Amino acid sequence: MTNAYDEMYTANKSVRESYRSYAEWLQASPAEVIKRKREEADIAFHRVGITFAVYGEEAGKERLIPFDIIPRIIAAQEWQQMAAGLRQRVKALNAFLHDIYHGQEILKAGRIPAAKILGNSQYRHEMVGVDVPEQIYSHISGIDLVRAGQGEYYVLEDNLRTPSGVSYMLEDRKMMMRLFPDLFSRQAIAAVEHYPDLLLNNLRSVAPKSVLNPNVVVLTPGQFNSAYFEHAFLAQQMGIELVDGNDLFVRDETVYMRTTQGPLRVDVIYRRIDDDYLDPRAFRKDSMLGVPGLFSAYRAGNVTLANAVGTGIADDKAIYVHVPEMIRFYCGEEPILSNVPTWELSKPDDLKYVLEHLAELVVKEVHGSGGYGMLVGPTSSKAEVSAFRDKILATPENYIAQPTLSLSTCPTYVESGVAPRHIDLRPYVLSGKEISMVPGGLTRVALKEGSLVVNSSQGGGTKDTWVLEN
Amino acid sequence: MLSSTADHLYWMARSMERAENTARMLDVTYRLSLLKHASADPHHEWRAMLSISGLHEDFEARYPIPNAVNVMHFMTLDEKNPGSIYNSIFNARENARAVRGSITSEMWEALNITWLEMRKIYQEGIAEDGISRFFDWVKERSHLSRGITHGTLLRDDTFRFIRLGTFFERADNTARILDVKYHILLPSADDVGGAADYYQWGALLRSVSAFESYRKVYRDQITPKRVAELFVLRPDMARSLITCLNEVNRLLQEINGPRSAEVIRRCGQLHGSLRYGVIDDIFDHGLHEYLSEFLEQHYNLGDLINKTYFWSTDE
C-alpha cells in the first residue's frame, strides 16, 4: 500500500504539474490561516448540517460527511481522455439495456451467456418490449473510477440505478469558493455549478414525445431517507417539485400530482426510489412509498422514469466483466477506460484461484453496494477470511473477486497533520438526447490510514474535485 | 403548488401562531389568577382556560388539580399534550422541514433554532420566576418567524398559504381569549365596574397587546362592550376578528383557482357578518353565543379549506 500513486507528489517527492500552483499557494499560506479556514468550514458545514442532516435529538442518526479542504486536481488532458471513455461506456451500457429488453442481439451473437442475463434477479421481464424515449435507460450514471499502479484509471463499478452524492460535489465546490476565493482566481478551474441545469435539460429531453412543455418532478421516498437532503436540494436547484408517493396518482394510465389548483399532469419523474418500491401493483405489494398504477402509465409511454426500470441488470457486478465486450459489440471500438481484472467465482477455475489467494484479494457480492458485503483480504483477520470463505463456498455465483488495487492517494488533513489518504472519483454522466457531464465529479476519500473503503457509510469523506482548464 | 406543500406551509404558520397565542392565553390567565377575587373555586381561571381550549379531558386524565403549576406545565412543556407550546413549536419545525425547499433558508434556520432552544428549555425546565421570560421568548420567536417570512419570501402562493395559516389561527384564538373572560369569568355581562374589574380587562387587553390601542382608540374608561368591539369589529386592531378575516378573505381570493368558488363564498359570508356587524346587535344576541357561532363557522371554513386545497380526492 505504501507505494500508491500520489496525486500531488511524484515518487521522488517533487510536485506534479497539475498541483504546482496549488502547492505554491499552500506553501505560502501560514498554518494558522489554514487552521482557521478548516474551522470555518467545520462551522459552516455544521450550520448547513443543522439545516440538512441533523434530526432533533437523534443527532447521530444522520452524520455529516467530512469535508477535506485539499482539492483533488485533475489535469485537462487527463479529463478529456476520461470523459471520452465515460461517454463511450455509458453509450454502450444504454445500448445494452435497450438490446436485452428488445432484440437481444448480444445474446444471440453469443457475446454474453444468455442464462447470465435472463436468469439474473436484476433482469426485469416486465420491461421486455417496453419502448423508452431516445432508447435511454440510464439517464444519470455514476461511474466509479479509481487510479492504481502508475496512475492508470480503472472503472471500479457502474452505478445505474439511483447514484447519489452529486449534492456533495456541488456543496464542496461552494464551500471551497467561499473559503478560498483567491485560489479560483489563480488558475482556471472548470465550473461544475451548472449541473442542475444540465440535469433538468436532460430530463426534459426524454419526456414523452407529444409533450411540449414537460412537467418534471423529483420523487423521494420521504424525509427519513438518508439522501433526502440531496432530493430536496436537487429539486430546489432545478426549480421543480419534490414529491413523495402520496402527492401522485394515476388515472387513465396518466400520472398526476395533487395541487392546490387541482390535478396537474406529470411527464418526467426523476425517481430516487428503487424499482421494487415504485408501484405496489407491479412490484412489491407492501410498498408504501410508490404510486399504484405508475408502471402501467410508464408502459403506456405516458410518463418517463429516470432512471428507467430494469437498469440494475447492467450495474450488477456479475455483468460488469462484460462491459468491455458491450463496448466492442455496440460501438465497434476498443474500450478507452479499463475494467479492473475480475475473477468470476461462478467459473470453477476462477473460484479455485480465488480461494487459494483470498488473503490478497477483494471479494464483492454481485448485488451488493455501498461497501457492504465485501472482503478486503489484506486488511482482514484470518478468522474474517475464513468466515468469508464459507460464505463463498455456499453460493460462489454470488461473488466476484478483484486484485487489491493500491488506490491513488491525495494529501488530506487528518488529526496528525497532512497525510496521504486513498481516494476514488465518481463522475456523473447524463444521457438523454445527448450525453453531457460537468468536468470532474465527486472525490471520496478514505479517512482512516491505509483504508481503501471510501463509502460515506464506512467513514469516508469528500474533497472538491478540480479539472484544470488547459 | 403541491397540495401537500400548501398543507405543510399552512400548518407551519398555524402551529407557530398557536404557540404564540397559547403563551398569550396563559399569560392573561396567570395575571387574572393573581387578582384575588371572591370565588368559590380557587382554580376558576385555570379551569376556564382548559375548557375553552377543549383540552380539559386530557388534562383531567393526567393531572390531579387544575392549579397554576399543573396547567402551566400541561400547556407549556407537556409533550403528551398536542396543544402544548412544546408541541406547537415541534409541529411548526417539522412542517417547515418537510418544505425546506419552498421557504427561504432564513425562515428555516429561524424555526430550526427555535426548536433547538425549545429542546433546551424542555430539558432544563421553567422556574416559576422564569415563566414570563418564557412567554416573551415564545412571542419573540413567533414575531421573528413572521417578520422573516414577510421580509424574505416571494409573494406567491407559498407566501399566501403561510399567511392564511397565521390569520386563520389568530382569529380562532382571539375569539377564544375573549370568550374565556366573558363566558366563564363574568357570566353576567352587567357585572362590571370596580378596581378588580379594571385590572381584569386590562390583563385581557394586554394579552393581545391591545391595552395601548384601547387607550388610543377610545380615550375613555374600559368597558366590556368597547373591549368586545375592539376584539371583534375594529379593523384597526391588529388581532381583531375582522382584521384576521380581512386577511383570510383577501388571501383566499388571491389563491383563487378552478376549485375555489365555495371556499370564497363561505369565507365571504363569515367576513360579511363581521364587516357589517354592530356591537349592540352582538350584545343583544349574547356575546358568548355569538363567539360560539363564530368559532363553529370558522371551524367549518377551515375544514373546507382543508378539503379544497390539501386533501382533495381526485382519483
PDB file of N, CA and C in Angstrom, chain A residues 358-402:
ATOM      1  N   LEU A 358      -7.206 -15.797  -1.297  1.00  0.00           N
ATOM      2  CA  LEU A 358      -8.192 -14.930  -0.626  1.00  0.00           C
ATOM      3  C   LEU A 358      -7.557 -13.769   0.149  1.00  0.00           C
ATOM      4  N   ALA A 359      -6.460 -14.052   0.822  1.00  0.00           N
ATOM      5  CA  ALA A 359      -5.861 -13.031   1.686  1.00  0.00           C
ATOM      6  C   ALA A 359      -5.291 -11.852   0.910  1.00  0.00           C
ATOM      7  N   GLU A 360      -5.166 -12.016  -0.441  1.00  0.00           N
ATOM      8  CA  GLU A 360      -4.605 -10.908  -1.231  1.00  0.00           C
ATOM      9  C   GLU A 360      -5.679 -10.126  -1.980  1.00  0.00           C
ATOM     10  N   LEU A 361      -6.888 -10.678  -2.043  1.00  0.00           N
ATOM     11  CA  LEU A 361      -7.884 -10.155  -2.983  1.00  0.00           C
ATOM     12  C   LEU A 361      -9.002  -9.372  -2.294  1.00  0.00           C
ATOM     13  N   VAL A 362      -9.777  -8.680  -3.131  1.00  0.00           N
ATOM     14  CA  VAL A 362     -11.027  -8.071  -2.668  1.00  0.00           C
ATOM     15  C   VAL A 362     -12.155  -8.907  -3.254  1.00  0.00           C
ATOM     16  N   VAL A 363     -13.054  -9.359  -2.405  1.00  0.00           N
ATOM     17  CA  VAL A 363     -14.188 -10.164  -2.888  1.00  0.00           C
ATOM     18  C   VAL A 363     -15.463  -9.364  -2.643  1.00  0.00           C
ATOM     19  N   LYS A 364     -16.328  -9.303  -3.678  1.00  0.00           N
ATOM     20  CA  LYS A 364     -17.554  -8.500  -3.560  1.00  0.00           C
ATOM     21  C   LYS A 364     -18.772  -9.342  -3.898  1.00  0.00           C
ATOM     22  N   GLU A 365     -19.847  -9.049  -3.212  1.00  0.00           N
ATOM     23  CA  GLU A 365     -21.125  -9.666  -3.547  1.00  0.00           C
ATOM     24  C   GLU A 365     -21.637  -9.031  -4.834  1.00  0.00           C
ATOM     25  N   VAL A 366     -22.194  -9.811  -5.744  1.00  0.00           N
ATOM     26  CA  VAL A 366     -22.561  -9.240  -7.047  1.00  0.00           C
ATOM     27  C   VAL A 366     -23.705  -8.234  -6.952  1.00  0.00           C
ATOM     28  N   HIS A 367     -24.621  -8.438  -6.002  1.00  0.00           N
ATOM     29  CA  HIS A 367     -25.733  -7.486  -5.908  1.00  0.00           C
ATOM     30  C   HIS A 367     -25.494  -6.419  -4.841  1.00  0.00           C
ATOM     31  N   GLY A 368     -24.348  -6.483  -4.172  1.00  0.00           N
ATOM     32  CA  GLY A 368     -24.110  -5.563  -3.050  1.00  0.00           C
ATOM     33  C   GLY A 368     -23.756  -4.165  -3.513  1.00  0.00           C
ATOM     34  N   SER A 369     -23.886  -3.220  -2.603  1.00  0.00           N
ATOM     35  CA  SER A 369     -23.429  -1.870  -2.901  1.00  0.00           C
ATOM     36  C   SER A 369     -23.131  -1.163  -1.600  1.00  0.00           C
ATOM     37  N   GLY A 370     -22.498  -0.003  -1.704  1.00  0.00           N
ATOM     38  CA  GLY A 370     -22.224   0.806  -0.520  1.00  0.00           C
ATOM     39  C   GLY A 370     -21.131   0.244   0.366  1.00  0.00           C
ATOM     40  N   GLY A 371     -20.287  -0.636  -0.193  1.00  0.00           N
ATOM     41  CA  GLY A 371     -19.172  -1.148   0.595  1.00  0.00           C
ATOM     42  C   GLY A 371     -19.568  -2.220   1.595  1.00  0.00           C
ATOM     43  N   TYR A 372     -20.824  -2.657   1.521  1.00  0.00           N
ATOM     44  CA  TYR A 372     -21.258  -3.733   2.412  1.00  0.00           C
ATOM     45  C   TYR A 372     -21.023  -5.083   1.743  1.00  0.00           C
ATOM     46  N   GLY A 373     -20.938  -6.133   2.523  1.00  0.00           N
ATOM     47  CA  GLY A 373     -20.845  -7.494   1.991  1.00  0.00           C
ATOM     48  C   GLY A 373     -19.591  -7.728   1.181  1.00  0.00           C
ATOM     49  N   MET A 374     -18.486  -7.049   1.560  1.00  0.00           N
ATOM     50  CA  MET A 374     -17.248  -7.305   0.831  1.00  0.00           C
ATOM     51  C   MET A 374     -16.110  -7.691   1.769  1.00  0.00           C
ATOM     52  N   LEU A 375     -15.141  -8.374   1.197  1.00  0.00           N
ATOM     53  CA  LEU A 375     -13.956  -8.766   1.962  1.00  0.00           C
ATOM     54  C   LEU A 375     -12.752  -8.084   1.337  1.00  0.00           C
ATOM     55  N   VAL A 376     -12.000  -7.359   2.163  1.00  0.00           N
ATOM     56  CA  VAL A 376     -10.726  -6.812   1.692  1.00  0.00           C
ATOM     57  C   VAL A 376      -9.645  -7.692   2.316  1.00  0.00           C
ATOM     58  N   GLY A 377      -9.163  -8.645   1.542  1.00  0.00           N
ATOM     59  CA  GLY A 377      -8.252  -9.670   2.065  1.00  0.00           C
ATOM     60  C   GLY A 377      -7.103  -9.146   2.909  1.00  0.00           C
ATOM     61  N   PRO A 378      -6.282  -8.244   2.351  1.00  0.00           N
ATOM     62  CA  PRO A 378      -5.064  -7.841   3.062  1.00  0.00           C
ATOM     63  C   PRO A 378      -5.324  -7.169   4.408  1.00  0.00           C
ATOM     64  N   THR A 379      -6.499  -6.564   4.601  1.00  0.00           N
ATOM     65  CA  THR A 379      -6.727  -5.882   5.878  1.00  0.00           C
ATOM     66  C   THR A 379      -7.675  -6.674   6.779  1.00  0.00           C
ATOM     67  N   SER A 380      -7.946  -7.936   6.405  1.00  0.00           N
ATOM     68  CA  SER A 380      -8.869  -8.728   7.220  1.00  0.00           C
ATOM     69  C   SER A 380      -8.096  -9.749   8.054  1.00  0.00           C
ATOM     70  N   SER A 381      -8.693 -10.132   9.179  1.00  0.00           N
ATOM     71  CA  SER A 381      -8.059 -11.135  10.045  1.00  0.00           C
ATOM     72  C   SER A 381      -8.253 -12.523   9.436  1.00  0.00           C
ATOM     73  N   LYS A 382      -7.479 -13.462   9.930  1.00  0.00           N
ATOM     74  CA  LYS A 382      -7.593 -14.848   9.444  1.00  0.00           C
ATOM     75  C   LYS A 382      -9.015 -15.356   9.625  1.00  0.00           C
ATOM     76  N   ALA A 383      -9.601 -15.023  10.782  1.00  0.00           N
ATOM     77  CA  ALA A 383     -10.949 -15.502  11.090  1.00  0.00           C
ATOM     78  C   ALA A 383     -11.957 -14.941  10.090  1.00  0.00           C
ATOM     79  N   GLU A 384     -11.790 -13.633   9.762  1.00  0.00           N
ATOM     80  CA  GLU A 384     -12.715 -12.997   8.809  1.00  0.00           C
ATOM     81  C   GLU A 384     -12.592 -13.650   7.436  1.00  0.00           C
ATOM     82  N   VAL A 385     -11.345 -13.901   7.035  1.00  0.00           N
ATOM     83  CA  VAL A 385     -11.120 -14.529   5.733  1.00  0.00           C
ATOM     84  C   VAL A 385     -11.758 -15.915   5.708  1.00  0.00           C
ATOM     85  N   SER A 386     -11.581 -16.635   6.796  1.00  0.00           N
ATOM     86  CA  SER A 386     -12.102 -17.993   6.827  1.00  0.00           C
ATOM     87  C   SER A 386     -13.639 -17.993   6.847  1.00  0.00           C
ATOM     88  N   ALA A 387     -14.220 -17.036   7.567  1.00  0.00           N
ATOM     89  CA  ALA A 387     -15.686 -16.947   7.587  1.00  0.00           C
ATOM     90  C   ALA A 387     -16.205 -16.606   6.194  1.00  0.00           C
ATOM     91  N   PHE A 388     -15.479 -15.710   5.502  1.00  0.00           N
ATOM     92  CA  PHE A 388     -15.914 -15.319   4.159  1.00  0.00           C
ATOM     93  C   PHE A 388     -15.791 -16.483   3.186  1.00  0.00           C
ATOM     94  N   ARG A 389     -14.739 -17.298   3.385  1.00  0.00           N
ATOM     95  CA  ARG A 389     -14.556 -18.466   2.529  1.00  0.00           C
ATOM     96  C   ARG A 389     -15.799 -19.372   2.576  1.00  0.00           C
ATOM     97  N   ASP A 390     -16.345 -19.526   3.788  1.00  0.00           N
ATOM     98  CA  ASP A 390     -17.538 -20.370   3.923  1.00  0.00           C
ATOM     99  C   ASP A 390     -18.715 -19.779   3.155  1.00  0.00           C
ATOM    100  N   LYS A 391     -18.853 -18.430   3.230  1.00  0.00           N
ATOM    101  CA  LYS A 391     -19.955 -17.775   2.507  1.00  0.00           C
ATOM    102  C   LYS A 391     -19.795 -17.981   1.002  1.00  0.00           C
ATOM    103  N   ILE A 392     -18.549 -17.858   0.532  1.00  0.00           N
ATOM    104  CA  ILE A 392     -18.299 -18.027  -0.907  1.00  0.00           C
ATOM    105  C   ILE A 392     -18.644 -19.449  -1.334  1.00  0.00           C
ATOM    106  N   LEU A 393     -18.210 -20.420  -0.542  1.00  0.00           N
ATOM    107  CA  LEU A 393     -18.430 -21.815  -0.920  1.00  0.00           C
ATOM    108  C   LEU A 393     -19.919 -22.158  -0.981  1.00  0.00           C
ATOM    109  N   ALA A 394     -20.701 -21.495  -0.144  1.00  0.00           N
ATOM    110  CA  ALA A 394     -22.142 -21.767  -0.134  1.00  0.00           C
ATOM    111  C   ALA A 394     -22.795 -21.324  -1.445  1.00  0.00           C
ATOM    112  N   THR A 395     -22.430 -20.121  -1.931  1.00  0.00           N
ATOM    113  CA  THR A 395     -23.020 -19.617  -3.189  1.00  0.00           C
ATOM    114  C   THR A 395     -21.951 -18.878  -3.979  1.00  0.00           C
ATOM    115  N   PRO A 396     -21.054 -19.615  -4.629  1.00  0.00           N
ATOM    116  CA  PRO A 396     -19.943 -18.947  -5.332  1.00  0.00           C
ATOM    117  C   PRO A 396     -20.428 -17.979  -6.406  1.00  0.00           C
ATOM    118  N   GLU A 397     -21.572 -18.265  -7.042  1.00  0.00           N
ATOM    119  CA  GLU A 397     -22.036 -17.402  -8.145  1.00  0.00           C
ATOM    120  C   GLU A 397     -22.432 -16.014  -7.643  1.00  0.00           C
ATOM    121  N   ASN A 398     -22.537 -15.865  -6.309  1.00  0.00           N
ATOM    122  CA  ASN A 398     -22.894 -14.557  -5.760  1.00  0.00           C
ATOM    123  C   ASN A 398     -21.702 -13.631  -5.608  1.00  0.00           C
ATOM    124  N   TYR A 399     -20.520 -14.072  -6.031  1.00  0.00           N
ATOM    125  CA  TYR A 399     -19.325 -13.269  -5.746  1.00  0.00           C
ATOM    126  C   TYR A 399     -18.428 -13.078  -6.969  1.00  0.00           C
ATOM    127  N   ILE A 400     -17.736 -11.946  -6.946  1.00  0.00           N
ATOM    128  CA  ILE A 400     -16.624 -11.741  -7.874  1.00  0.00           C
ATOM    129  C   ILE A 400     -15.411 -11.375  -7.026  1.00  0.00           C
ATOM    130  N   ALA A 401     -14.230 -11.489  -7.600  1.00  0.00           N
ATOM    131  CA  ALA A 401     -13.031 -11.091  -6.865  1.00  0.00           C
ATOM    132  C   ALA A 401     -12.152 -10.251  -7.764  1.00  0.00           C
ATOM    133  N   GLN A 402     -11.423  -9.342  -7.139  1.00  0.00           N
ATOM    134  CA  GLN A 402     -10.511  -8.468  -7.889  1.00  0.00           C
ATOM    135  C   GLN A 402      -9.213  -8.347  -7.103  1.00  0.00           C
TER     136      GLN A 402
END
